[in-house]
Amino acid sequence: GGGGGGAASIPAERANASKAIAIDPSSIEAKLRKGENRTFLLKITNNQDKPVAARFELSGASAGFITLDSDGLYLTRRAGGSLLMQIAIQASALPGSYEGELAVIANASRIAVPVKIEVLPQAFAEKSVRVEVFSKSVQQNGTLRYRLLLANIEQGTELEVIETVAADGSGNEVSRRQYQETASAVIERELSTTGLPAGRYLLTVSVAADGEEYATADSFEVSLQLLTSEMITALVYGLLGVLAALGGYKGYTRYRTYLTKKLTFIPARAALLPSKGLWVGQIAESGKKAFLAPEDLATHVITAGSTGSGKTVAAMAVVEELLKTKVPVVVFDPTAQWTGFVKKCMDSNMLTKYQKFGMKDDDAHSFEGMIYEVENPKVNIDFKKYMNPGEITIFTLNKLKPGQYDIAVKSIVDSIFSKGWEESGSLRLLIVFDEVHRLLERYGGKGGYIALERAAREFRKWGIGIIMVSQVLADFKEALKGNVMTEIQMHTKSMEDIQRCAEKYGAEYSNRVTKESVGIGMVQNPKYNKGQPWFVEFRPLHHNPHKISAEEMEQYRRFAGKLAAIEKEIQLLAKKADTSDVELEFKLAGEKLKSGAFRMAEFYIESIENSIKALRRK
């Protein structure tokens, strides 16, 4: 909302009037109907020879319709950043014109971007998809990053995407790829330019959702690679030879410093990092395997990053490895994305990364688990019932109303405290809370993180670990962060998180966090690397990274309900009849359901129901 009270004394400039900070576009105008939404990308460039911290403020009548993906940006010298602005018109909004501004405040400047929104009468909300490349020019054998901006397509919708690249002018298609995605306001992807000759190309993306198809395109240019890898290798060896001939220790150390600065990430000494345990990927730019120690999960983990940074996939990689060690995992999932654990990976984008990490196509597999829907936030869960070795239990919370996530988290934590737990020196259960930033007041929460603070303090003595997944890290109070020993910071646009990183570890780390590609995270645990962070490229997943279909979810709900009723019936019959055969079939039915074999599960359930009828007649 509003804003501007304390900023009134700062002279306002029109966007791009200042040479120090440039904003594109310099104004925003949107005509939307009630119920529609649209996302705008603003590019903010720092033209100064010094870094600058920019913060954003909204004011005026238009502010009530606007959501920003960040409160500010940390811009290094002569570099740029981006801000996503989503305009959403509530169904209750009155038609009319709403004007205001977005203020970009940097040092002593306050740059105003006028925002004018015209709300049109209610009509069918037009759905659209727009593709936008991050950079119009990319080198041969490089990587082109692009984003899909979705408007009025319900988040969580399964998307079928076809990506084609054609030579601009001739129209000859040079590559085609098909993959699945889950709808969100912004989706970021990558494609390789290896093998593409220098020239202009057209990227076309076709998206199918709910029976409708949307096509969008953007152009880019592939430029010549001035130095091939062979030439670079030859130059490096030549320079090393000169240094060796001179015998100059000073020259050698300067050269090492030069190489370090050229690296995207700060190198870490492998000897100071975990050398075994949970294999989660590679130490960035080294090719060496990266591990997390299982015992460190008992002192909890938080993984944070912007939407699309790969924070949830990073947490999933940790969970996959832990399940292999037969430790049970319970997940509380407001997005239903974790339900994909019960299906093997079929995502082409994920599978193409297998080879880089030494994985084979046969490594794609599902995990045994059960899925339950939570519709009442005051849920009471008997966790000991779900502590089955190597199994994952997923409680979906996507049916809860806004604001009920706080109540659910408090109820879940209270459920654990209500049970009698013996102290344990080893990890016996891992609990995952996704989307925990929803517990913060700025995201509409009502302080539910207080329950997490209590959990983080007490659970470790019982051998219960927690993984929390969040869009932000800095906003959580020190009472929570002080009890979470492992932090994984993925790419972020949060000004607070970038500043926190700079203050805690130095600008060289905070600058690199803003440049991380999807799937790369900065890991820190005071036990390792002399307390300094290190960078990990997380491996692709074995399981399906997308949520299961609504039809499959309904089958889980229906069969799980039947098994729960059958279990109670067996307990009653066991008092007066021999139920050993029925109990065996019940166990088999549960195993089939956990592995996603619905037909076999249904077969056993029908057999059990017939057996129970026969026992009743005796």
Coordinates of C-alpha atoms in Angstrom, one line a residue:
G1 CA 0.0 0.0 0.0
G2 CA 0.8 3.6 0.6
G3 CA 4.2 4.8 1.5
G4 CA 5.9 8.1 1.1
G5 CA 5.6 9.6 4.6
G6 CA 9.3 9.7 5.4
A7 CA 10.4 10.2 1.8
A8 CA 8.6 13.5 1.3
S9 CA 11.8 15.5 1.9
I10 CA 13.6 13.7 -0.9
P11 CA 13.3 15.6 -4.2
A12 CA 11.4 13.4 -6.7
E13 CA 12.7 12.9 -10.3
R14 CA 11.0 11.4 -13.3
A15 CA 12.3 8.0 -14.2
N16 CA 15.4 8.1 -16.3
A17 CA 15.8 11.8 -15.6
S18 CA 18.8 10.9 -13.4
K19 CA 21.9 9.6 -15.1
A20 CA 22.9 7.7 -12.0
I21 CA 19.8 5.3 -12.0
A22 CA 17.9 4.4 -15.1
I23 CA 14.5 2.7 -15.0
D24 CA 12.8 1.1 -18.0
P25 CA 9.9 1.5 -18.7
S26 CA 9.7 5.0 -17.2
S27 CA 5.9 4.7 -16.7
I28 CA 3.3 2.0 -16.3
E29 CA -0.2 2.0 -17.8
A30 CA -2.6 -0.9 -17.6
K31 CA -6.2 -1.4 -18.6
L32 CA -7.6 -4.4 -16.8
R33 CA -11.0 -5.9 -16.0
K34 CA -12.2 -7.0 -12.6
G35 CA -10.6 -10.4 -11.9
E36 CA -7.7 -9.9 -14.3
N37 CA -4.0 -9.7 -13.4
R38 CA -0.9 -8.7 -15.4
T39 CA 2.9 -8.8 -14.6
F40 CA 5.3 -6.1 -15.7
L41 CA 9.1 -6.3 -15.7
L42 CA 11.0 -3.2 -14.8
K43 CA 14.8 -3.0 -15.5
I44 CA 16.7 -0.8 -13.1
T45 CA 20.3 0.1 -14.0
N46 CA 23.0 1.6 -11.8
N47 CA 25.2 3.8 -14.0
Q48 CA 27.5 4.8 -11.2
D49 CA 31.0 3.6 -10.3
K50 CA 29.9 2.5 -6.9
P51 CA 27.3 0.1 -5.6
V52 CA 23.9 1.4 -4.5
A53 CA 21.0 0.0 -2.4
A54 CA 17.7 0.9 -3.9
R55 CA 14.4 0.5 -2.1
F56 CA 10.8 0.7 -3.5
E57 CA 7.7 2.5 -2.2
L58 CA 4.2 2.5 -3.6
S59 CA 1.8 5.4 -3.2
G60 CA -1.5 6.7 -4.5
A61 CA -4.7 5.1 -5.5
S62 CA -3.1 2.5 -7.7
A63 CA -1.0 1.0 -4.9
G64 CA -3.8 -1.2 -3.6
F65 CA -3.7 -3.2 -6.8
I66 CA 0.1 -3.8 -6.9
T67 CA 2.3 -6.4 -5.5
L68 CA 6.1 -6.2 -5.9
D69 CA 8.4 -9.3 -5.8
S70 CA 11.0 -7.4 -3.7
D71 CA 11.2 -4.4 -1.4
G72 CA 14.5 -3.3 -2.9
L73 CA 17.6 -4.3 -4.9
Y74 CA 21.4 -4.1 -4.2
L75 CA 23.0 -3.0 -7.5
T76 CA 26.7 -3.4 -8.0
R77 CA 28.6 -0.7 -9.9
R78 CA 27.5 -0.2 -13.5
A79 CA 25.1 -3.2 -13.3
G80 CA 21.4 -3.7 -13.5
G81 CA 18.6 -5.6 -11.8
S82 CA 15.0 -6.4 -12.4
L83 CA 11.7 -5.9 -10.5
L84 CA 8.5 -7.8 -11.1
M85 CA 5.3 -5.8 -10.6
Q86 CA 2.0 -7.7 -10.6
I87 CA -1.2 -5.8 -11.0
A88 CA -4.3 -7.7 -9.8
I89 CA -7.8 -6.3 -9.9
Q90 CA -10.0 -7.6 -7.2
A91 CA -13.6 -8.7 -8.0
S92 CA -14.8 -6.0 -5.6
A93 CA -13.0 -3.1 -7.3
L94 CA -15.0 -0.3 -8.8
P95 CA -14.5 0.6 -12.4
G96 CA -12.5 3.8 -12.9
S97 CA -9.1 5.3 -13.2
Y98 CA -6.5 4.8 -10.4
E99 CA -3.2 6.8 -10.4
G100 CA -0.2 6.6 -8.2
E101 CA 3.5 6.0 -8.5
L102 CA 6.3 3.6 -7.7
A103 CA 9.2 5.4 -6.0
V104 CA 12.8 4.1 -6.4
I105 CA 14.8 5.6 -3.6
A106 CA 18.6 5.3 -3.9
N107 CA 20.9 7.4 -1.7
A108 CA 19.6 11.0 -2.0
S109 CA 17.5 10.4 -5.1
R110 CA 13.8 9.5 -5.3
I111 CA 12.9 8.5 -8.8
A112 CA 9.1 8.4 -9.6
V113 CA 7.6 5.9 -12.0
P114 CA 4.0 7.0 -12.7
V115 CA 1.5 4.1 -12.5
K116 CA -2.0 4.5 -14.1
I117 CA -4.5 1.7 -13.8
E118 CA -7.9 1.8 -15.5
V119 CA -10.3 -0.8 -14.1
L120 CA -12.9 -1.9 -16.7
P121 CA -16.2 -3.5 -15.9
Q122 CA -16.4 -7.2 -15.2
A123 CA -15.7 -9.5 -18.1
F124 CA -14.1 -12.8 -18.9
A125 CA -10.5 -12.5 -17.6
E126 CA -8.2 -12.9 -20.7
K127 CA -5.5 -15.5 -20.2
S128 CA -2.1 -14.9 -21.8
V129 CA 1.5 -16.1 -21.9
R130 CA 4.5 -13.9 -22.8
V131 CA 8.1 -15.1 -23.3
E132 CA 11.0 -12.7 -22.5
V133 CA 14.7 -13.5 -22.9
F134 CA 17.0 -12.2 -20.1
S135 CA 19.7 -11.1 -22.6
K136 CA 19.3 -10.4 -26.3
S137 CA 22.8 -11.6 -27.0
V138 CA 24.5 -14.9 -25.9
Q139 CA 27.7 -16.5 -26.9
Q140 CA 28.1 -19.8 -28.9
N141 CA 28.2 -22.8 -26.6
G142 CA 26.6 -20.6 -23.9
T143 CA 23.2 -20.7 -22.1
L144 CA 20.2 -18.6 -23.0
R145 CA 17.9 -17.8 -20.0
Y146 CA 14.3 -16.8 -20.5
R147 CA 11.1 -16.3 -18.5
L148 CA 7.5 -17.0 -19.2
L149 CA 5.1 -14.4 -17.8
L150 CA 1.6 -15.9 -17.2
A151 CA -1.6 -13.8 -16.8
N152 CA -4.9 -15.2 -15.4
I153 CA -3.8 -18.8 -15.6
E154 CA -4.5 -20.4 -12.2
Q155 CA -1.3 -21.2 -10.3
G156 CA -0.7 -24.9 -10.0
T157 CA -2.2 -25.7 -13.4
E158 CA -0.3 -28.4 -15.3
L159 CA 1.2 -27.0 -18.5
E160 CA 2.5 -28.7 -21.6
V161 CA 5.2 -26.6 -23.1
I162 CA 6.8 -26.8 -26.6
E163 CA 10.0 -24.7 -27.1
T164 CA 11.3 -24.2 -30.6
V165 CA 14.3 -22.2 -31.9
A166 CA 14.3 -21.1 -35.6
A167 CA 16.8 -19.1 -37.6
D168 CA 15.5 -15.6 -38.0
G169 CA 14.8 -14.9 -41.7
S170 CA 14.8 -18.4 -43.1
G171 CA 12.5 -19.8 -40.4
N172 CA 14.4 -23.1 -40.4
E173 CA 13.8 -24.9 -37.1
V174 CA 17.1 -25.7 -35.4
S175 CA 15.8 -27.1 -32.1
R176 CA 12.6 -28.4 -30.4
R177 CA 12.0 -29.4 -26.9
Q178 CA 8.9 -30.5 -25.0
Y179 CA 8.5 -30.3 -21.2
Q180 CA 6.0 -30.1 -18.4
E181 CA 5.6 -27.2 -16.0
T182 CA 3.4 -26.1 -13.1
A183 CA 1.8 -22.7 -13.7
S184 CA 3.1 -19.7 -11.6
A185 CA 3.2 -16.0 -12.4
V186 CA 6.8 -16.3 -13.6
I187 CA 8.6 -19.4 -14.9
E188 CA 12.3 -19.3 -15.6
R189 CA 14.0 -21.7 -18.0
E190 CA 17.3 -22.2 -19.8
L191 CA 18.4 -23.6 -23.2
S192 CA 21.8 -24.3 -24.6
T193 CA 23.2 -22.5 -27.7
T194 CA 25.8 -25.2 -28.3
G195 CA 26.0 -26.0 -32.0
L196 CA 24.2 -22.8 -33.1
P197 CA 26.0 -20.7 -35.7
A198 CA 26.4 -17.0 -35.1
G199 CA 23.2 -15.1 -36.1
R200 CA 19.7 -14.0 -35.1
Y201 CA 17.2 -16.6 -33.9
L202 CA 13.5 -16.6 -32.9
L203 CA 12.5 -18.4 -29.7
T204 CA 8.9 -19.6 -29.9
V205 CA 7.1 -21.1 -26.9
S206 CA 3.7 -22.8 -27.1
V207 CA 1.9 -23.4 -23.8
A208 CA -1.1 -25.7 -23.5
A209 CA -3.2 -25.3 -20.3
D210 CA -6.8 -26.5 -19.6
G211 CA -7.5 -27.3 -23.2
E212 CA -6.3 -23.9 -24.5
E213 CA -3.0 -23.1 -26.3
Y214 CA -1.0 -19.9 -26.1
A215 CA 1.9 -19.0 -28.4
T216 CA 4.5 -16.4 -27.7
A217 CA 7.9 -15.5 -29.2
D218 CA 11.1 -13.4 -28.6
S219 CA 14.3 -12.9 -30.6
F220 CA 17.9 -13.3 -29.6
E221 CA 21.3 -13.2 -31.2
V222 CA 24.1 -15.8 -30.9
S223 CA 27.6 -14.1 -31.1
L224 CA 30.9 -15.7 -32.0
Q225 CA 32.9 -17.1 -29.1
L226 CA 36.1 -15.1 -29.3
L227 CA 38.1 -17.7 -27.5
T228 CA 37.4 -21.5 -27.7
S229 CA 38.0 -23.7 -24.7
E230 CA 41.1 -25.1 -26.4
M231 CA 42.5 -21.6 -27.0
I232 CA 41.8 -20.7 -23.4
T233 CA 43.5 -23.9 -22.2
A234 CA 46.6 -23.2 -24.4
L235 CA 46.8 -19.6 -23.1
V236 CA 46.5 -20.8 -19.5
Y237 CA 49.3 -23.4 -19.9
G238 CA 51.4 -20.8 -21.8
L239 CA 51.1 -18.3 -19.0
L240 CA 51.9 -21.0 -16.4
G241 CA 55.0 -21.9 -18.3
V242 CA 56.1 -18.3 -18.3
L243 CA 55.5 -18.0 -14.6
A244 CA 57.4 -21.2 -14.0
A245 CA 60.3 -20.0 -16.1
L246 CA 60.5 -16.7 -14.2
G247 CA 60.2 -18.6 -11.0
G248 CA 58.3 -15.6 -9.6
Y249 CA 56.4 -16.6 -6.5
K250 CA 54.8 -13.1 -6.5
G251 CA 53.7 -13.5 -10.1
Y252 CA 52.2 -17.0 -9.3
T253 CA 50.2 -15.7 -6.4
R254 CA 48.9 -12.8 -8.4
Y255 CA 47.9 -15.3 -11.2
R256 CA 46.0 -17.4 -8.7
T257 CA 44.2 -14.3 -7.4
Y258 CA 43.3 -13.4 -11.0
L259 CA 41.8 -16.9 -11.6
T260 CA 39.9 -16.7 -8.4
K261 CA 38.3 -13.4 -9.3
K262 CA 37.4 -14.8 -12.7
L263 CA 35.4 -17.6 -11.1
T264 CA 31.7 -17.0 -10.8
F265 CA 31.7 -18.5 -7.3
I266 CA 34.3 -18.4 -4.5
P267 CA 36.2 -21.7 -4.4
A268 CA 36.0 -23.8 -1.2
R269 CA 38.5 -26.3 0.1
A270 CA 36.9 -29.8 -0.2
A271 CA 38.9 -31.0 2.8
L272 CA 36.9 -28.6 5.0
L273 CA 33.5 -29.8 3.7
P274 CA 31.5 -32.9 4.5
S275 CA 33.1 -35.8 2.5
K276 CA 30.3 -38.3 2.8
G277 CA 26.6 -38.6 3.7
L278 CA 23.8 -37.2 1.7
W279 CA 24.9 -36.5 -1.9
V280 CA 23.1 -33.4 -3.0
G281 CA 25.1 -32.3 -6.1
Q282 CA 28.4 -30.7 -7.0
I283 CA 30.6 -28.1 -5.4
A284 CA 30.1 -25.3 -7.9
E285 CA 32.7 -25.0 -10.7
S286 CA 34.7 -27.9 -9.3
G287 CA 33.0 -31.1 -10.5
K288 CA 33.5 -32.6 -7.0
K289 CA 30.6 -34.2 -5.2
A290 CA 28.8 -32.1 -2.5
F291 CA 27.4 -33.7 0.6
L292 CA 25.4 -32.8 3.7
A293 CA 26.0 -34.8 6.8
P294 CA 22.7 -36.6 8.0
E295 CA 23.4 -35.6 11.6
D296 CA 23.3 -31.9 10.6
L297 CA 19.6 -32.2 9.7
A298 CA 18.9 -32.7 13.4
T299 CA 20.0 -29.1 13.9
H300 CA 17.7 -28.0 11.1
V301 CA 17.9 -26.5 7.6
I302 CA 16.4 -23.4 6.0
T303 CA 16.5 -23.0 2.2
A304 CA 15.5 -19.6 0.8
G305 CA 15.3 -17.9 -2.5
S306 CA 13.1 -16.1 -5.0
T307 CA 10.4 -17.8 -7.0
G308 CA 12.0 -20.1 -9.6
S309 CA 15.4 -20.1 -7.9
G310 CA 15.3 -23.9 -7.2
K311 CA 14.9 -23.7 -3.4
T312 CA 12.2 -26.4 -3.3
V313 CA 14.2 -28.7 -5.6
A314 CA 17.2 -28.2 -3.4
A315 CA 15.2 -29.3 -0.3
M316 CA 13.8 -32.2 -2.3
A317 CA 17.3 -33.4 -3.2
V318 CA 18.1 -33.5 0.5
V319 CA 14.9 -35.4 1.3
E320 CA 15.5 -38.0 -1.5
E321 CA 18.9 -38.8 -0.1
L322 CA 17.6 -39.1 3.5
L323 CA 14.8 -41.5 2.4
K324 CA 17.5 -43.7 1.0
T325 CA 18.9 -44.0 4.5
K326 CA 15.5 -45.3 5.7
V327 CA 14.7 -42.2 7.8
P328 CA 11.0 -41.3 7.5
V329 CA 10.0 -37.8 6.3
V330 CA 6.7 -35.9 6.8
V331 CA 6.0 -32.9 4.6
F332 CA 3.5 -30.1 5.1
D333 CA 2.9 -28.7 1.6
P334 CA 0.7 -25.6 0.8
T335 CA 1.4 -26.0 -3.0
A336 CA 0.9 -29.8 -3.5
Q337 CA 4.2 -29.9 -5.4
W338 CA 5.7 -32.5 -3.1
T339 CA 3.0 -35.0 -4.2
G340 CA 5.3 -35.7 -7.1
F341 CA 7.5 -37.9 -4.9
V342 CA 5.1 -40.9 -5.6
K343 CA 5.9 -40.7 -9.4
K344 CA 9.2 -41.1 -11.1
C345 CA 10.8 -38.2 -13.0
M346 CA 9.6 -37.7 -16.5
D347 CA 10.5 -34.1 -16.9
S348 CA 12.7 -33.7 -19.9
N349 CA 14.5 -30.6 -18.6
M350 CA 15.4 -32.5 -15.4
L351 CA 16.4 -35.7 -17.2
T352 CA 18.8 -33.8 -19.5
K353 CA 20.9 -32.8 -16.5
Y354 CA 21.4 -36.4 -15.4
Q355 CA 24.6 -37.0 -17.4
K356 CA 26.3 -33.9 -15.9
F357 CA 25.9 -35.5 -12.5
G358 CA 26.8 -39.0 -13.5
M359 CA 23.2 -40.2 -13.3
K360 CA 21.5 -42.6 -15.7
D361 CA 17.9 -42.5 -17.0
D362 CA 17.3 -45.6 -14.9
D363 CA 18.0 -43.5 -11.8
A364 CA 14.5 -41.9 -12.2
H365 CA 12.2 -43.5 -9.7
S366 CA 9.4 -42.8 -7.3
F367 CA 9.4 -43.1 -3.5
E368 CA 7.0 -45.0 -1.3
G369 CA 4.6 -42.6 0.4
M370 CA 1.1 -41.6 1.3
I371 CA -0.7 -38.3 0.6
Y372 CA -3.4 -36.8 2.8
E373 CA -5.4 -33.6 2.3
V374 CA -5.8 -31.3 5.3
E375 CA -9.0 -29.2 5.2
N376 CA -9.2 -28.3 8.9
P377 CA -6.3 -26.1 10.1
K378 CA -6.8 -27.4 13.7
V379 CA -5.4 -30.7 12.7
N380 CA -4.1 -33.2 15.2
I381 CA -1.5 -35.6 13.8
D382 CA -0.1 -38.7 15.4
F383 CA 3.4 -38.5 14.0
K384 CA 4.5 -41.9 15.4
K385 CA 1.9 -43.5 13.0
Y386 CA 3.8 -42.2 10.0
M387 CA 7.4 -43.1 11.1
N388 CA 7.8 -45.9 8.6
P389 CA 11.4 -46.3 7.5
G390 CA 12.2 -44.8 4.2
E391 CA 8.7 -43.5 3.5
I392 CA 7.5 -40.0 2.9
T393 CA 4.1 -38.8 4.1
I394 CA 2.7 -35.6 2.5
F395 CA 0.0 -33.5 4.0
T396 CA -1.3 -31.1 1.4
L397 CA -2.5 -27.8 2.8
N398 CA -3.6 -26.1 -0.5
K399 CA -7.3 -26.4 0.5
L400 CA -6.8 -24.1 3.5
K401 CA -8.1 -20.6 3.3
P402 CA -5.7 -17.6 3.4
G403 CA -4.4 -17.1 7.0
Q404 CA -5.2 -20.6 8.1
Y405 CA -1.6 -21.8 7.5
D406 CA -0.6 -20.1 10.7
I407 CA -3.2 -22.1 12.7
A408 CA -2.2 -25.3 10.9
V409 CA 1.5 -24.9 11.7
K410 CA 0.8 -24.2 15.4
S411 CA -1.6 -27.2 15.6
I412 CA 1.1 -29.4 13.9
V413 CA 3.8 -28.3 16.3
D414 CA 1.5 -28.7 19.3
S415 CA 0.7 -32.3 18.1
I416 CA 4.4 -33.2 18.4
F417 CA 4.8 -31.6 21.8
S418 CA 1.7 -33.5 23.1
K419 CA 3.4 -36.9 22.5
G420 CA 5.9 -38.5 24.8
W421 CA 9.3 -38.6 23.0
E422 CA 12.5 -40.1 24.3
E423 CA 15.7 -38.2 23.7
S424 CA 17.7 -39.5 20.7
G425 CA 21.3 -38.9 19.6
S426 CA 20.5 -39.6 16.0
L427 CA 18.0 -38.4 13.5
R428 CA 14.8 -40.4 13.5
L429 CA 12.3 -38.2 11.7
L430 CA 12.5 -35.2 9.4
I431 CA 9.7 -32.7 9.0
V432 CA 9.4 -30.3 6.1
F433 CA 7.5 -27.0 6.1
D434 CA 7.3 -25.4 2.7
E435 CA 6.3 -21.8 2.0
V436 CA 7.1 -20.7 5.6
H437 CA 7.4 -17.0 4.6
R438 CA 3.6 -17.1 4.6
L439 CA 3.9 -17.1 8.4
L440 CA 5.4 -13.6 8.4
E441 CA 3.2 -10.6 8.8
R442 CA 4.4 -8.9 5.6
Y443 CA 3.0 -12.0 3.7
G444 CA -0.3 -12.0 5.5
G445 CA 0.7 -14.3 8.4
K446 CA -0.2 -13.8 12.0
G447 CA 3.0 -14.7 13.7
G448 CA 2.9 -18.5 13.3
Y449 CA 6.6 -18.6 13.0
I450 CA 6.7 -18.4 16.9
A451 CA 5.6 -22.0 16.9
L452 CA 8.5 -22.8 14.5
E453 CA 10.9 -21.0 16.9
R454 CA 9.8 -23.3 19.7
A455 CA 10.1 -26.4 17.5
A456 CA 13.6 -25.4 16.4
R457 CA 14.7 -25.1 20.0
E458 CA 13.2 -28.3 21.3
F459 CA 12.9 -30.9 18.5
R460 CA 16.6 -31.7 18.1
K461 CA 16.9 -33.4 21.5
W462 CA 14.3 -35.9 20.3
G463 CA 16.1 -36.6 17.0
I464 CA 13.5 -34.6 15.0
G465 CA 14.9 -32.4 12.3
I466 CA 13.2 -29.6 10.3
I467 CA 13.7 -28.3 6.8
M468 CA 12.0 -24.9 6.2
V469 CA 11.5 -23.6 2.6
S470 CA 11.0 -19.8 2.3
Q471 CA 11.2 -16.9 -0.2
V472 CA 13.1 -14.8 2.4
L473 CA 15.5 -15.5 5.2
A474 CA 16.3 -12.2 6.9
D475 CA 12.8 -11.5 8.1
F476 CA 12.8 -14.5 10.5
K477 CA 13.9 -13.4 14.0
E478 CA 17.2 -14.5 15.4
A479 CA 15.4 -16.7 17.9
L480 CA 14.6 -19.0 14.9
K481 CA 17.8 -18.5 12.8
G482 CA 20.0 -19.0 15.9
N483 CA 18.6 -22.6 16.2
V484 CA 18.9 -23.4 12.5
M485 CA 22.5 -24.4 11.8
T486 CA 22.4 -25.0 8.0
E487 CA 21.3 -22.2 5.6
I488 CA 21.0 -22.6 1.9
Q489 CA 20.6 -19.3 0.1
M490 CA 19.5 -19.6 -3.5
H491 CA 19.3 -16.7 -6.0
T492 CA 17.3 -13.8 -4.3
K493 CA 16.0 -10.4 -5.1
S494 CA 15.3 -9.7 -1.4
M495 CA 17.2 -6.5 -0.4
E496 CA 17.2 -7.6 3.3
D497 CA 18.7 -11.0 2.4
I498 CA 21.4 -9.5 0.2
Q499 CA 22.3 -6.9 2.9
R500 CA 22.4 -9.6 5.6
C501 CA 24.7 -11.7 3.4
A502 CA 27.0 -8.7 2.8
E503 CA 27.2 -7.8 6.5
K504 CA 27.7 -11.4 7.7
Y505 CA 30.1 -12.8 5.0
G506 CA 31.2 -9.8 2.9
A507 CA 30.3 -8.1 -0.4
E508 CA 32.1 -10.8 -2.5
Y509 CA 29.5 -13.3 -1.3
S510 CA 26.4 -11.1 -1.5
N511 CA 27.4 -10.1 -5.1
R512 CA 27.6 -13.7 -6.1
V513 CA 24.2 -14.6 -4.5
T514 CA 22.5 -12.1 -6.9
K515 CA 24.2 -13.9 -9.9
E516 CA 23.4 -17.5 -9.0
S517 CA 21.8 -19.5 -11.8
V518 CA 18.7 -21.7 -11.1
G519 CA 19.7 -24.6 -9.0
I520 CA 22.8 -23.2 -7.4
G521 CA 22.8 -22.2 -3.7
M522 CA 25.2 -20.7 -1.2
V523 CA 25.4 -23.2 1.8
Q524 CA 26.6 -22.3 5.2
N525 CA 27.1 -24.2 8.4
P526 CA 29.6 -22.9 11.0
K527 CA 31.0 -26.5 11.4
Y528 CA 32.5 -26.4 7.9
N529 CA 34.9 -24.3 5.7
K530 CA 36.0 -22.2 8.7
G531 CA 32.5 -20.8 9.0
Q532 CA 32.5 -19.4 5.5
P533 CA 29.8 -20.3 2.9
W534 CA 30.4 -22.5 -0.1
F535 CA 28.4 -22.9 -3.3
V536 CA 26.6 -26.0 -4.4
E537 CA 25.0 -26.9 -7.7
F538 CA 22.1 -29.2 -6.7
R539 CA 21.6 -32.4 -8.6
P540 CA 18.4 -33.3 -10.6
L541 CA 15.7 -35.2 -8.9
H542 CA 14.8 -38.9 -9.1
H543 CA 11.1 -38.2 -8.7
N544 CA 8.6 -36.1 -10.6
P545 CA 9.2 -32.4 -9.7
H546 CA 5.5 -31.5 -10.4
K547 CA 2.4 -32.2 -8.4
I548 CA 0.3 -35.2 -9.4
S549 CA -2.9 -34.8 -11.3
A550 CA -6.2 -34.0 -9.6
E551 CA -7.5 -37.4 -10.7
E552 CA -4.6 -39.2 -9.0
M553 CA -5.0 -37.0 -5.9
E554 CA -8.6 -38.1 -5.7
Q555 CA -7.6 -41.7 -5.9
Y556 CA -5.2 -41.3 -3.0
R557 CA -7.9 -39.6 -1.0
R558 CA -10.5 -42.2 -1.7
F559 CA -8.3 -45.3 -1.1
A560 CA -6.7 -43.8 2.0
G561 CA -10.1 -43.2 3.4
K562 CA -11.2 -46.7 2.7
L563 CA -8.1 -48.1 4.3
A564 CA -8.6 -46.0 7.4
A565 CA -12.2 -47.3 7.8
I566 CA -11.0 -50.9 7.2
E567 CA -8.3 -50.6 9.8
K568 CA -10.9 -49.7 12.4
E569 CA -13.2 -52.6 11.3
I570 CA -10.3 -55.1 11.6
Q571 CA -9.5 -53.9 15.1
L572 CA -13.1 -54.5 16.2
L573 CA -13.3 -58.0 14.5
A574 CA -9.9 -59.0 16.0
K575 CA -11.6 -59.2 19.4
K576 CA -13.9 -62.1 18.3
A577 CA -12.3 -63.7 15.2
D578 CA -9.0 -64.6 13.5
T579 CA -8.1 -61.6 11.3
S580 CA -4.5 -62.6 10.4
D581 CA -5.3 -63.2 6.7
V582 CA -7.2 -59.9 6.4
E583 CA -4.4 -58.1 8.2
L584 CA -1.9 -59.4 5.6
E585 CA -4.1 -58.2 2.8
F586 CA -4.5 -54.9 4.5
K587 CA -0.7 -54.5 4.7
L588 CA -0.4 -55.4 1.0
A589 CA -3.1 -52.9 0.0
G590 CA -1.2 -50.2 1.9
E591 CA 2.1 -51.0 0.2
K592 CA 0.5 -50.9 -3.3
L593 CA -1.1 -47.6 -2.6
K594 CA 2.2 -46.1 -1.3
S595 CA 3.9 -47.1 -4.6
G596 CA 1.1 -45.6 -6.7
A597 CA -0.2 -49.0 -7.9
F598 CA -3.9 -48.0 -7.7
R599 CA -5.4 -51.0 -9.5
M600 CA -3.6 -53.5 -7.2
A601 CA -4.6 -51.4 -4.2
E602 CA -8.2 -51.5 -5.3
F603 CA -8.0 -55.2 -5.9
Y604 CA -6.8 -55.9 -2.4
I605 CA -9.3 -53.4 -0.8
E606 CA -12.2 -55.2 -2.6
S607 CA -10.9 -58.6 -1.4
I608 CA -10.6 -57.3 2.2
E609 CA -14.1 -55.9 2.1
N610 CA -15.5 -59.3 1.0
S611 CA -13.4 -61.0 3.7
I612 CA -14.8 -58.7 6.4
K613 CA -18.4 -59.4 5.3
A614 CA -17.7 -63.1 5.6
L615 CA -16.2 -62.6 9.1
R616 CA -19.3 -60.6 10.2
R617 CA -21.6 -63.5 9.2
K618 CA -19.7 -66.0 11.4

